[in-house]
Amino acid sequence: MSESISKFTIGICGGGIAGLTAAIALSRLSSKKDIRIDIYEAAQEFAEVGAGLVMWRRPWKVMKALGLEQELAKLTETPAGEDKPHLAFEMRKSDQEKGISFYDLMVPMGNITFHRADFLRILAEQLDPETTTSHFFRRLTSYSLPSASSPSSPLILKFKDGTTASCDVLIGSDGIHSATRHTLLELAAKDAEADGAEDGVKAAAVLRGMVEPVWSGSVAYRGIIPREKLEKLNPNHRAMHTAQNYMGKNKHLIVFPISRGRLINVVAFCSWPEKEGTVFEGRTVEECTKSELLEQYVSWEDEVQQLLQCIDNPSRWAINALKGIPIYSHDRVALMGDAAHAMTPHQGSGAGQAIEDAYILASILTHQLTTLETLPASLKVYEAWRSRQNGKLYEFADPRFANLDLSDGANLSESDMKKLLDVGDAVVENRKWAWTTDIEDDRNNAIALLKIWVGGEKESR
């Protein structure tokens, strides 16, 4: 594509799920193919950390809208009849000798599971070479905006290896420790305090205090199990067939098959609620011993013990999150995915939210109302339509269930069994947005807002 016919150029820092989805969406939603895209990835290739990925109906609709469903369907089992209820997770109280199944989470389409590496590989294969160029070993350290005397000049990107690049729009999808976010919040803080007003100084302090992530108070032990290995221990293990949520006080496991059932993804959480918001001491990710993992779940039911026995090389991950930054854009720069709203994984929506970010942002950037001159206003439309979700229900840590007595798991009272059902209902209430709302409605509303804020249309009453 010739630069002379380019609407503008976009630099995407971070080649994970968010960054690659954005590049694909920008290319496929642009009817004129007039946007040039450069992806800057810090590693030597596109690669994902972690293993399993759960997708609900909203992000799956994005995949279909971008024409990716056929290739992705080769990696997983897709349900017949996406509007029909399917079992998404079975919930069990498991911190006892005999576990109790107490709730089946039935939702439209259920969920679709992937191995993250396979999912990212498909995305990389779908990049359009006509519009998109990938650059590796490029870790962003900072960027600079053009001077006030030449506001339409390109942004300058600065990388760890000393090289630079330029673009008209920067999308930061560079993860929870985002260098894009660090610079964006610092520049926004300087703007806020520029006139020296007390309110501006306070606002600047708030922005600077949100740059770094904080510890959620939880760690996650991760591992992948070959199905055959688990099958030898227990031929009837329920996790080989359906996604499971094994729950207990301040601990829970999310377990589900991936790679068409050949592998079982295990994530075992341990939480210390009183430590939420502190700084984790130690390495964020490191290998650990099997004995350390097993020690965390002593006295839990056999199914849990069998899963953990099958994990040969577990790793321990500190679960960090952002405080909830008030802005996702500044000037001609926008954040998405974990760079914008890194969240705990308890709702299984981190990857899905990144996909939705990419879709909404690309829809706005490819719209005819978005030009080099209107970019800052257009990016504020994107900011207005993205939000963050969270929850603590899986470990019975929600204040609504503070009086739930689970000490005698084998002899729960009728009242406590009723409260377990209430836990399941509360999980549904917290998560139902993932299957009762439509991403296309969000997209249409964002475009309608773009027409008001940028196009000057009057708001309908």
PDB file of C-alpha atoms in Angstrom, residues 95-382:
ATOM      1  CA  ASP A  95     -12.389 -28.365  50.401  1.00  0.00           C
ATOM      2  CA  GLN A  96     -13.511 -31.576  52.088  1.00  0.00           C
ATOM      3  CA  GLU A  97     -13.170 -35.329  51.715  1.00  0.00           C
ATOM      4  CA  LYS A  98     -16.249 -35.694  49.526  1.00  0.00           C
ATOM      5  CA  GLY A  99     -17.009 -32.835  47.187  1.00  0.00           C
ATOM      6  CA  ILE A 100     -20.497 -31.487  46.601  1.00  0.00           C
ATOM      7  CA  SER A 101     -21.745 -30.311  43.215  1.00  0.00           C
ATOM      8  CA  PHE A 102     -24.130 -27.471  43.960  1.00  0.00           C
ATOM      9  CA  TYR A 103     -24.603 -25.428  40.777  1.00  0.00           C
ATOM     10  CA  ASP A 104     -24.491 -25.894  37.002  1.00  0.00           C
ATOM     11  CA  LEU A 105     -23.755 -22.654  35.159  1.00  0.00           C
ATOM     12  CA  MET A 106     -25.946 -22.963  32.062  1.00  0.00           C
ATOM     13  CA  VAL A 107     -25.608 -20.086  29.591  1.00  0.00           C
ATOM     14  CA  PRO A 108     -26.265 -19.482  25.888  1.00  0.00           C
ATOM     15  CA  MET A 109     -23.437 -21.102  23.888  1.00  0.00           C
ATOM     16  CA  GLY A 110     -21.694 -22.142  27.127  1.00  0.00           C
ATOM     17  CA  ASN A 111     -18.057 -21.285  26.591  1.00  0.00           C
ATOM     18  CA  ILE A 112     -15.380 -22.118  24.043  1.00  0.00           C
ATOM     19  CA  THR A 113     -11.876 -23.025  25.206  1.00  0.00           C
ATOM     20  CA  PHE A 114      -8.538 -22.684  23.442  1.00  0.00           C
ATOM     21  CA  HIS A 115      -4.857 -23.221  24.023  1.00  0.00           C
ATOM     22  CA  ARG A 116      -3.530 -19.658  23.997  1.00  0.00           C
ATOM     23  CA  ALA A 117      -0.512 -20.465  21.828  1.00  0.00           C
ATOM     24  CA  ASP A 118      -2.726 -22.068  19.174  1.00  0.00           C
ATOM     25  CA  PHE A 119      -5.169 -19.172  19.296  1.00  0.00           C
ATOM     26  CA  LEU A 120      -2.404 -16.606  18.816  1.00  0.00           C
ATOM     27  CA  ARG A 121      -0.921 -18.625  15.958  1.00  0.00           C
ATOM     28  CA  ILE A 122      -4.208 -18.415  14.057  1.00  0.00           C
ATOM     29  CA  LEU A 123      -4.353 -14.663  14.615  1.00  0.00           C
ATOM     30  CA  ALA A 124      -0.792 -14.236  13.349  1.00  0.00           C
ATOM     31  CA  GLU A 125      -1.627 -16.237  10.227  1.00  0.00           C
ATOM     32  CA  GLN A 126      -4.578 -13.929   9.513  1.00  0.00           C
ATOM     33  CA  LEU A 127      -2.597 -10.672   9.473  1.00  0.00           C
ATOM     34  CA  ASP A 128      -2.912  -8.850   6.155  1.00  0.00           C
ATOM     35  CA  PRO A 129       0.561  -8.376   4.590  1.00  0.00           C
ATOM     36  CA  GLU A 130      -0.835  -5.634   2.363  1.00  0.00           C
ATOM     37  CA  THR A 131      -1.573  -3.355   5.303  1.00  0.00           C
ATOM     38  CA  THR A 132       0.406  -4.765   8.230  1.00  0.00           C
ATOM     39  CA  THR A 133       4.133  -5.075   8.999  1.00  0.00           C
ATOM     40  CA  SER A 134       5.446  -6.904  12.059  1.00  0.00           C
ATOM     41  CA  HIS A 135       8.651  -5.844  13.843  1.00  0.00           C
ATOM     42  CA  PHE A 136      10.267  -8.073  16.485  1.00  0.00           C
ATOM     43  CA  PHE A 137      12.747  -7.340  19.277  1.00  0.00           C
ATOM     44  CA  ARG A 138      11.110  -3.920  19.664  1.00  0.00           C
ATOM     45  CA  ARG A 139      10.253  -3.198  23.304  1.00  0.00           C
ATOM     46  CA  LEU A 140       8.760   0.266  23.752  1.00  0.00           C
ATOM     47  CA  THR A 141      10.270   2.369  26.535  1.00  0.00           C
ATOM     48  CA  SER A 142       8.449   5.671  25.895  1.00  0.00           C
ATOM     49  CA  TYR A 143       6.983   7.903  23.232  1.00  0.00           C
ATOM     50  CA  SER A 144       6.784  11.640  22.592  1.00  0.00           C
ATOM     51  CA  LEU A 145       3.987  13.769  21.168  1.00  0.00           C
ATOM     52  CA  PRO A 146       4.563  16.398  18.472  1.00  0.00           C
ATOM     53  CA  SER A 147       5.160  19.986  19.527  1.00  0.00           C
ATOM     54  CA  ALA A 148       2.325  22.478  19.772  1.00  0.00           C
ATOM     55  CA  SER A 149       3.665  24.275  16.706  1.00  0.00           C
ATOM     56  CA  SER A 150       3.205  21.162  14.510  1.00  0.00           C
ATOM     57  CA  PRO A 151       0.336  19.180  16.102  1.00  0.00           C
ATOM     58  CA  SER A 152      -0.241  16.979  13.063  1.00  0.00           C
ATOM     59  CA  SER A 153       3.334  15.662  12.985  1.00  0.00           C
ATOM     60  CA  PRO A 154       3.888  11.988  13.857  1.00  0.00           C
ATOM     61  CA  LEU A 155       4.431  10.590  17.331  1.00  0.00           C
ATOM     62  CA  ILE A 156       7.946   9.282  17.986  1.00  0.00           C
ATOM     63  CA  LEU A 157       8.285   5.822  19.532  1.00  0.00           C
ATOM     64  CA  LYS A 158      11.448   4.960  21.454  1.00  0.00           C
ATOM     65  CA  PHE A 159      12.569   1.365  21.922  1.00  0.00           C
ATOM     66  CA  LYS A 160      14.907  -0.379  24.345  1.00  0.00           C
ATOM     67  CA  ASP A 161      17.451  -1.143  21.611  1.00  0.00           C
ATOM     68  CA  GLY A 162      17.896   2.576  20.919  1.00  0.00           C
ATOM     69  CA  THR A 163      15.894   2.618  17.684  1.00  0.00           C
ATOM     70  CA  THR A 164      12.906   4.858  17.006  1.00  0.00           C
ATOM     71  CA  ALA A 165       9.829   4.774  14.795  1.00  0.00           C
ATOM     72  CA  SER A 166       6.955   7.103  14.023  1.00  0.00           C
ATOM     73  CA  CYS A 167       3.184   6.807  13.678  1.00  0.00           C
ATOM     74  CA  ASP A 168       0.071   8.962  13.677  1.00  0.00           C
ATOM     75  CA  VAL A 169      -1.763   6.843  16.245  1.00  0.00           C
ATOM     76  CA  LEU A 170      -0.276   4.677  18.982  1.00  0.00           C
ATOM     77  CA  ILE A 171      -2.199   1.746  20.444  1.00  0.00           C
ATOM     78  CA  GLY A 172      -0.684   0.398  23.633  1.00  0.00           C
ATOM     79  CA  SER A 173      -1.401  -3.308  24.011  1.00  0.00           C
ATOM     80  CA  ASP A 174       1.847  -3.957  25.860  1.00  0.00           C
ATOM     81  CA  GLY A 175       0.427  -5.695  28.897  1.00  0.00           C
ATOM     82  CA  ILE A 176       0.073  -5.063  32.596  1.00  0.00           C
ATOM     83  CA  HIS A 177       3.517  -3.407  32.874  1.00  0.00           C
ATOM     84  CA  SER A 178       2.762  -1.198  29.862  1.00  0.00           C
ATOM     85  CA  ALA A 179       5.345   1.422  28.952  1.00  0.00           C
ATOM     86  CA  THR A 180       2.627   3.082  26.865  1.00  0.00           C
ATOM     87  CA  ARG A 181       0.444   3.487  29.961  1.00  0.00           C
ATOM     88  CA  HIS A 182       3.361   4.850  31.966  1.00  0.00           C
ATOM     89  CA  THR A 183       4.022   7.612  29.430  1.00  0.00           C
ATOM     90  CA  LEU A 184       0.335   8.291  28.743  1.00  0.00           C
ATOM     91  CA  LEU A 185      -0.513   8.842  32.413  1.00  0.00           C
ATOM     92  CA  GLU A 186       2.579  10.971  32.971  1.00  0.00           C
ATOM     93  CA  LEU A 187       1.742  13.236  30.011  1.00  0.00           C
ATOM     94  CA  ALA A 188      -1.896  13.454  31.135  1.00  0.00           C
ATOM     95  CA  ALA A 189      -0.716  14.337  34.650  1.00  0.00           C
ATOM     96  CA  LYS A 190       1.491  17.135  33.301  1.00  0.00           C
ATOM     97  CA  ASP A 191      -1.485  18.521  31.370  1.00  0.00           C
ATOM     98  CA  ALA A 192      -3.671  18.383  34.485  1.00  0.00           C
ATOM     99  CA  GLU A 193      -1.205  20.344  36.643  1.00  0.00           C
ATOM    100  CA  ALA A 194      -0.090  22.760  33.913  1.00  0.00           C
ATOM    101  CA  ASP A 195      -1.998  25.776  35.234  1.00  0.00           C
ATOM    102  CA  GLY A 196      -1.026  25.100  38.851  1.00  0.00           C
ATOM    103  CA  ALA A 197      -4.629  24.881  40.086  1.00  0.00           C
ATOM    104  CA  GLU A 198      -5.149  22.788  43.229  1.00  0.00           C
ATOM    105  CA  ASP A 199      -7.670  20.457  41.573  1.00  0.00           C
ATOM    106  CA  GLY A 200      -5.293  19.841  38.677  1.00  0.00           C
ATOM    107  CA  VAL A 201      -2.416  19.042  41.009  1.00  0.00           C
ATOM    108  CA  LYS A 202      -4.602  16.550  42.868  1.00  0.00           C
ATOM    109  CA  ALA A 203      -5.757  14.968  39.599  1.00  0.00           C
ATOM    110  CA  ALA A 204      -2.147  14.638  38.463  1.00  0.00           C
ATOM    111  CA  ALA A 205      -1.219  12.872  41.704  1.00  0.00           C
ATOM    112  CA  VAL A 206      -4.086  10.418  41.210  1.00  0.00           C
ATOM    113  CA  LEU A 207      -2.960   9.606  37.669  1.00  0.00           C
ATOM    114  CA  ARG A 208       0.653   9.042  38.721  1.00  0.00           C
ATOM    115  CA  GLY A 209      -0.520   6.778  41.519  1.00  0.00           C
ATOM    116  CA  MET A 210      -2.208   4.472  39.025  1.00  0.00           C
ATOM    117  CA  VAL A 211       0.757   3.736  36.789  1.00  0.00           C
ATOM    118  CA  GLU A 212       1.916   0.583  38.538  1.00  0.00           C
ATOM    119  CA  PRO A 213      -0.210  -2.525  39.116  1.00  0.00           C
ATOM    120  CA  VAL A 214      -0.908  -3.781  42.626  1.00  0.00           C
ATOM    121  CA  TRP A 215      -1.192  -7.282  44.015  1.00  0.00           C
ATOM    122  CA  SER A 216      -4.711  -8.693  44.162  1.00  0.00           C
ATOM    123  CA  GLY A 217      -3.799 -10.793  47.182  1.00  0.00           C
ATOM    124  CA  SER A 218      -3.948 -13.970  45.107  1.00  0.00           C
ATOM    125  CA  VAL A 219      -1.499 -16.326  43.462  1.00  0.00           C
ATOM    126  CA  ALA A 220      -2.298 -18.894  40.795  1.00  0.00           C
ATOM    127  CA  TYR A 221      -0.578 -22.230  40.322  1.00  0.00           C
ATOM    128  CA  ARG A 222      -0.755 -23.224  36.659  1.00  0.00           C
ATOM    129  CA  GLY A 223      -0.227 -26.490  34.836  1.00  0.00           C
ATOM    130  CA  ILE A 224      -1.319 -28.498  31.799  1.00  0.00           C
ATOM    131  CA  ILE A 225      -2.157 -32.197  32.033  1.00  0.00           C
ATOM    132  CA  PRO A 226      -2.281 -34.705  29.176  1.00  0.00           C
ATOM    133  CA  ARG A 227      -5.723 -36.294  29.237  1.00  0.00           C
ATOM    134  CA  GLU A 228      -4.223 -39.803  29.137  1.00  0.00           C
ATOM    135  CA  LYS A 229      -2.308 -39.166  32.356  1.00  0.00           C
ATOM    136  CA  LEU A 230      -5.418 -38.087  34.261  1.00  0.00           C
ATOM    137  CA  GLU A 231      -7.455 -40.886  32.737  1.00  0.00           C
ATOM    138  CA  LYS A 232      -5.085 -43.484  34.222  1.00  0.00           C
ATOM    139  CA  LEU A 233      -5.712 -42.119  37.715  1.00  0.00           C
ATOM    140  CA  ASN A 234      -9.452 -41.723  37.278  1.00  0.00           C
ATOM    141  CA  PRO A 235     -11.157 -42.854  34.055  1.00  0.00           C
ATOM    142  CA  ASN A 236     -14.312 -41.007  35.132  1.00  0.00           C
ATOM    143  CA  HIS A 237     -12.780 -37.701  36.154  1.00  0.00           C
ATOM    144  CA  ARG A 238     -15.354 -35.048  35.334  1.00  0.00           C
ATOM    145  CA  ALA A 239     -12.744 -32.452  34.269  1.00  0.00           C
ATOM    146  CA  MET A 240     -11.944 -34.499  31.168  1.00  0.00           C
ATOM    147  CA  HIS A 241     -15.389 -33.682  29.792  1.00  0.00           C
ATOM    148  CA  THR A 242     -16.695 -30.467  31.343  1.00  0.00           C
ATOM    149  CA  ALA A 243     -15.245 -27.281  32.807  1.00  0.00           C
ATOM    150  CA  GLN A 244     -15.050 -27.387  36.593  1.00  0.00           C
ATOM    151  CA  ASN A 245     -14.875 -24.802  39.350  1.00  0.00           C
ATOM    152  CA  TYR A 246     -13.625 -26.516  42.515  1.00  0.00           C
ATOM    153  CA  MET A 247     -14.328 -24.066  45.346  1.00  0.00           C
ATOM    154  CA  GLY A 248     -13.272 -23.610  48.955  1.00  0.00           C
ATOM    155  CA  LYS A 249     -12.561 -20.925  51.505  1.00  0.00           C
ATOM    156  CA  ASN A 250     -10.046 -18.465  50.001  1.00  0.00           C
ATOM    157  CA  LYS A 251      -9.050 -21.034  47.356  1.00  0.00           C
ATOM    158  CA  HIS A 252     -10.487 -22.388  44.130  1.00  0.00           C
ATOM    159  CA  LEU A 253      -9.471 -24.190  40.932  1.00  0.00           C
ATOM    160  CA  ILE A 254     -10.622 -23.473  37.398  1.00  0.00           C
ATOM    161  CA  VAL A 255     -10.155 -26.582  35.246  1.00  0.00           C
ATOM    162  CA  PHE A 256     -11.222 -27.197  31.643  1.00  0.00           C
ATOM    163  CA  PRO A 257     -10.228 -29.236  28.575  1.00  0.00           C
ATOM    164  CA  ILE A 258      -8.351 -27.511  25.739  1.00  0.00           C
ATOM    165  CA  SER A 259      -6.975 -28.595  22.348  1.00  0.00           C
ATOM    166  CA  ARG A 260     -10.096 -30.628  21.571  1.00  0.00           C
ATOM    167  CA  GLY A 261      -9.844 -32.465  24.877  1.00  0.00           C
ATOM    168  CA  ARG A 262      -6.264 -33.674  24.478  1.00  0.00           C
ATOM    169  CA  LEU A 263      -5.060 -31.468  27.335  1.00  0.00           C
ATOM    170  CA  ILE A 264      -6.532 -30.301  30.633  1.00  0.00           C
ATOM    171  CA  ASN A 265      -5.808 -26.749  31.757  1.00  0.00           C
ATOM    172  CA  VAL A 266      -5.519 -26.282  35.541  1.00  0.00           C
ATOM    173  CA  VAL A 267      -5.356 -22.948  37.383  1.00  0.00           C
ATOM    174  CA  ALA A 268      -5.360 -23.225  41.190  1.00  0.00           C
ATOM    175  CA  PHE A 269      -5.881 -19.979  43.118  1.00  0.00           C
ATOM    176  CA  CYS A 270      -4.908 -19.185  46.702  1.00  0.00           C
ATOM    177  CA  SER A 271      -5.962 -15.849  48.174  1.00  0.00           C
ATOM    178  CA  TRP A 272      -5.180 -13.664  51.148  1.00  0.00           C
ATOM    179  CA  PRO A 273      -7.919 -10.998  50.961  1.00  0.00           C
ATOM    180  CA  GLU A 274      -6.269  -8.817  53.595  1.00  0.00           C
ATOM    181  CA  LYS A 275      -3.259  -8.358  51.269  1.00  0.00           C
ATOM    182  CA  GLU A 276      -5.237  -6.981  48.329  1.00  0.00           C
ATOM    183  CA  GLY A 277      -3.760  -3.698  47.123  1.00  0.00           C
ATOM    184  CA  THR A 278      -0.277  -4.372  48.500  1.00  0.00           C
ATOM    185  CA  VAL A 279       2.916  -5.030  46.546  1.00  0.00           C
ATOM    186  CA  PHE A 280       3.816  -8.672  45.949  1.00  0.00           C
ATOM    187  CA  GLU A 281       7.216  -9.569  47.350  1.00  0.00           C
ATOM    188  CA  GLY A 282       9.160 -11.829  45.018  1.00  0.00           C
ATOM    189  CA  ARG A 283       9.124 -12.723  41.351  1.00  0.00           C
ATOM    190  CA  THR A 284       5.797 -12.399  39.601  1.00  0.00           C
ATOM    191  CA  VAL A 285       6.176 -15.768  37.861  1.00  0.00           C
ATOM    192  CA  GLU A 286       8.393 -18.624  38.938  1.00  0.00           C
ATOM    193  CA  GLU A 287       8.506 -22.377  38.925  1.00  0.00           C
ATOM    194  CA  CYS A 288       7.644 -24.167  42.155  1.00  0.00           C
ATOM    195  CA  THR A 289       7.662 -27.703  43.511  1.00  0.00           C
ATOM    196  CA  LYS A 290       4.775 -30.095  43.307  1.00  0.00           C
ATOM    197  CA  SER A 291       4.919 -30.465  47.091  1.00  0.00           C
ATOM    198  CA  GLU A 292       4.274 -26.726  47.516  1.00  0.00           C
ATOM    199  CA  LEU A 293       1.215 -27.011  45.307  1.00  0.00           C
ATOM    200  CA  LEU A 294      -0.131 -30.109  47.057  1.00  0.00           C
ATOM    201  CA  GLU A 295       0.366 -28.522  50.450  1.00  0.00           C
ATOM    202  CA  GLN A 296      -2.104 -25.782  49.558  1.00  0.00           C
ATOM    203  CA  TYR A 297      -4.936 -28.276  49.025  1.00  0.00           C
ATOM    204  CA  VAL A 298      -4.461 -30.829  51.782  1.00  0.00           C
ATOM    205  CA  SER A 299      -7.832 -32.385  52.758  1.00  0.00           C
ATOM    206  CA  TRP A 300      -9.518 -31.353  49.505  1.00  0.00           C
ATOM    207  CA  GLU A 301     -11.541 -33.968  47.614  1.00  0.00           C
ATOM    208  CA  ASP A 302      -9.919 -36.740  45.552  1.00  0.00           C
ATOM    209  CA  GLU A 303     -10.665 -35.144  42.177  1.00  0.00           C
ATOM    210  CA  VAL A 304      -8.605 -32.118  43.124  1.00  0.00           C
ATOM    211  CA  GLN A 305      -5.771 -34.265  44.492  1.00  0.00           C
ATOM    212  CA  GLN A 306      -5.709 -36.311  41.276  1.00  0.00           C
ATOM    213  CA  LEU A 307      -5.446 -33.186  39.130  1.00  0.00           C
ATOM    214  CA  LEU A 308      -2.591 -31.766  41.164  1.00  0.00           C
ATOM    215  CA  GLN A 309      -0.712 -35.079  41.205  1.00  0.00           C
ATOM    216  CA  CYS A 310      -0.641 -34.962  37.405  1.00  0.00           C
ATOM    217  CA  ILE A 311       1.117 -31.574  37.241  1.00  0.00           C
ATOM    218  CA  ASP A 312       4.853 -32.260  37.031  1.00  0.00           C
ATOM    219  CA  ASN A 313       6.205 -28.737  36.647  1.00  0.00           C
ATOM    220  CA  PRO A 314       3.821 -26.227  38.219  1.00  0.00           C
ATOM    221  CA  SER A 315       4.444 -22.502  38.116  1.00  0.00           C
ATOM    222  CA  ARG A 316       3.284 -19.864  40.575  1.00  0.00           C
ATOM    223  CA  TRP A 317       1.931 -16.546  39.293  1.00  0.00           C
ATOM    224  CA  ALA A 318       1.263 -13.486  41.415  1.00  0.00           C
ATOM    225  CA  ILE A 319      -2.077 -12.093  40.225  1.00  0.00           C
ATOM    226  CA  ASN A 320      -1.682  -8.356  39.819  1.00  0.00           C
ATOM    227  CA  ALA A 321      -4.288  -5.872  38.657  1.00  0.00           C
ATOM    228  CA  LEU A 322      -4.639  -2.185  37.871  1.00  0.00           C
ATOM    229  CA  LYS A 323      -6.453   0.144  40.238  1.00  0.00           C
ATOM    230  CA  GLY A 324      -8.936   1.269  37.602  1.00  0.00           C
ATOM    231  CA  ILE A 325      -7.360   4.108  35.659  1.00  0.00           C
ATOM    232  CA  PRO A 326      -9.816   6.903  34.746  1.00  0.00           C
ATOM    233  CA  ILE A 327      -8.576   7.403  31.177  1.00  0.00           C
ATOM    234  CA  TYR A 328      -7.770   5.003  28.346  1.00  0.00           C
ATOM    235  CA  SER A 329      -6.638   7.653  25.864  1.00  0.00           C
ATOM    236  CA  HIS A 330      -4.667  10.870  25.693  1.00  0.00           C
ATOM    237  CA  ASP A 331      -4.091  12.914  22.541  1.00  0.00           C
ATOM    238  CA  ARG A 332      -3.496  10.341  19.746  1.00  0.00           C
ATOM    239  CA  VAL A 333      -2.677   7.399  22.030  1.00  0.00           C
ATOM    240  CA  ALA A 334      -5.031   4.706  23.339  1.00  0.00           C
ATOM    241  CA  LEU A 335      -4.660   1.739  25.679  1.00  0.00           C
ATOM    242  CA  MET A 336      -6.358  -1.630  25.410  1.00  0.00           C
ATOM    243  CA  GLY A 337      -6.287  -5.069  26.994  1.00  0.00           C
ATOM    244  CA  ASP A 338      -4.186  -5.492  30.133  1.00  0.00           C
ATOM    245  CA  ALA A 339      -2.446  -2.181  29.457  1.00  0.00           C
ATOM    246  CA  ALA A 340      -5.784  -0.477  30.114  1.00  0.00           C
ATOM    247  CA  HIS A 341      -7.633  -2.663  32.595  1.00  0.00           C
ATOM    248  CA  ALA A 342      -5.596  -5.633  33.760  1.00  0.00           C
ATOM    249  CA  MET A 343      -7.996  -7.607  35.935  1.00  0.00           C
ATOM    250  CA  THR A 344      -8.011 -10.766  37.987  1.00  0.00           C
ATOM    251  CA  PRO A 345      -8.916 -13.843  35.918  1.00  0.00           C
ATOM    252  CA  HIS A 346     -11.866 -14.927  38.077  1.00  0.00           C
ATOM    253  CA  GLN A 347     -14.463 -14.111  35.419  1.00  0.00           C
ATOM    254  CA  GLY A 348     -12.506 -15.669  32.575  1.00  0.00           C
ATOM    255  CA  SER A 349     -12.875 -12.464  30.581  1.00  0.00           C
ATOM    256  CA  GLY A 350      -9.386 -10.992  30.263  1.00  0.00           C
ATOM    257  CA  ALA A 351      -8.778 -12.183  26.699  1.00  0.00           C
ATOM    258  CA  GLY A 352     -12.395 -11.522  25.778  1.00  0.00           C
ATOM    259  CA  GLN A 353     -12.190  -7.939  27.001  1.00  0.00           C
ATOM    260  CA  ALA A 354      -9.004  -7.420  24.982  1.00  0.00           C
ATOM    261  CA  ILE A 355     -10.775  -8.729  21.870  1.00  0.00           C
ATOM    262  CA  GLU A 356     -13.722  -6.421  22.478  1.00  0.00           C
ATOM    263  CA  ASP A 357     -11.384  -3.454  23.025  1.00  0.00           C
ATOM    264  CA  ALA A 358      -9.741  -4.165  19.683  1.00  0.00           C
ATOM    265  CA  TYR A 359     -13.068  -4.446  17.857  1.00  0.00           C
ATOM    266  CA  ILE A 360     -14.580  -1.232  19.227  1.00  0.00           C
ATOM    267  CA  LEU A 361     -11.354   0.727  18.749  1.00  0.00           C
ATOM    268  CA  ALA A 362     -10.894  -0.504  15.169  1.00  0.00           C
ATOM    269  CA  SER A 363     -14.526   0.305  14.354  1.00  0.00           C
ATOM    270  CA  ILE A 364     -13.975   3.886  15.464  1.00  0.00           C
ATOM    271  CA  LEU A 365     -10.580   4.333  13.789  1.00  0.00           C
ATOM    272  CA  THR A 366     -11.803   3.013  10.430  1.00  0.00           C
ATOM    273  CA  HIS A 367     -14.923   5.202  10.439  1.00  0.00           C
ATOM    274  CA  GLN A 368     -14.967   8.043   7.910  1.00  0.00           C
ATOM    275  CA  LEU A 369     -15.405  10.625  10.680  1.00  0.00           C
ATOM    276  CA  THR A 370     -12.061   9.686  12.178  1.00  0.00           C
ATOM    277  CA  THR A 371      -9.273  11.642  10.521  1.00  0.00           C
ATOM    278  CA  LEU A 372      -5.845  12.794  11.618  1.00  0.00           C
ATOM    279  CA  GLU A 373      -7.448  15.977  12.932  1.00  0.00           C
ATOM    280  CA  THR A 374     -10.302  14.279  14.832  1.00  0.00           C
ATOM    281  CA  LEU A 375      -8.271  11.424  16.323  1.00  0.00           C
ATOM    282  CA  PRO A 376      -8.139  12.728  19.930  1.00  0.00           C
ATOM    283  CA  ALA A 377     -11.921  13.153  20.042  1.00  0.00           C
ATOM    284  CA  SER A 378     -12.495   9.795  18.362  1.00  0.00           C
ATOM    285  CA  LEU A 379     -10.325   8.036  20.916  1.00  0.00           C
ATOM    286  CA  LYS A 380     -12.388   9.579  23.711  1.00  0.00           C
ATOM    287  CA  VAL A 381     -15.430   7.851  22.192  1.00  0.00           C
ATOM    288  CA  TYR A 382     -13.579   4.531  22.519  1.00  0.00           C
TER     289      TYR A 382
END
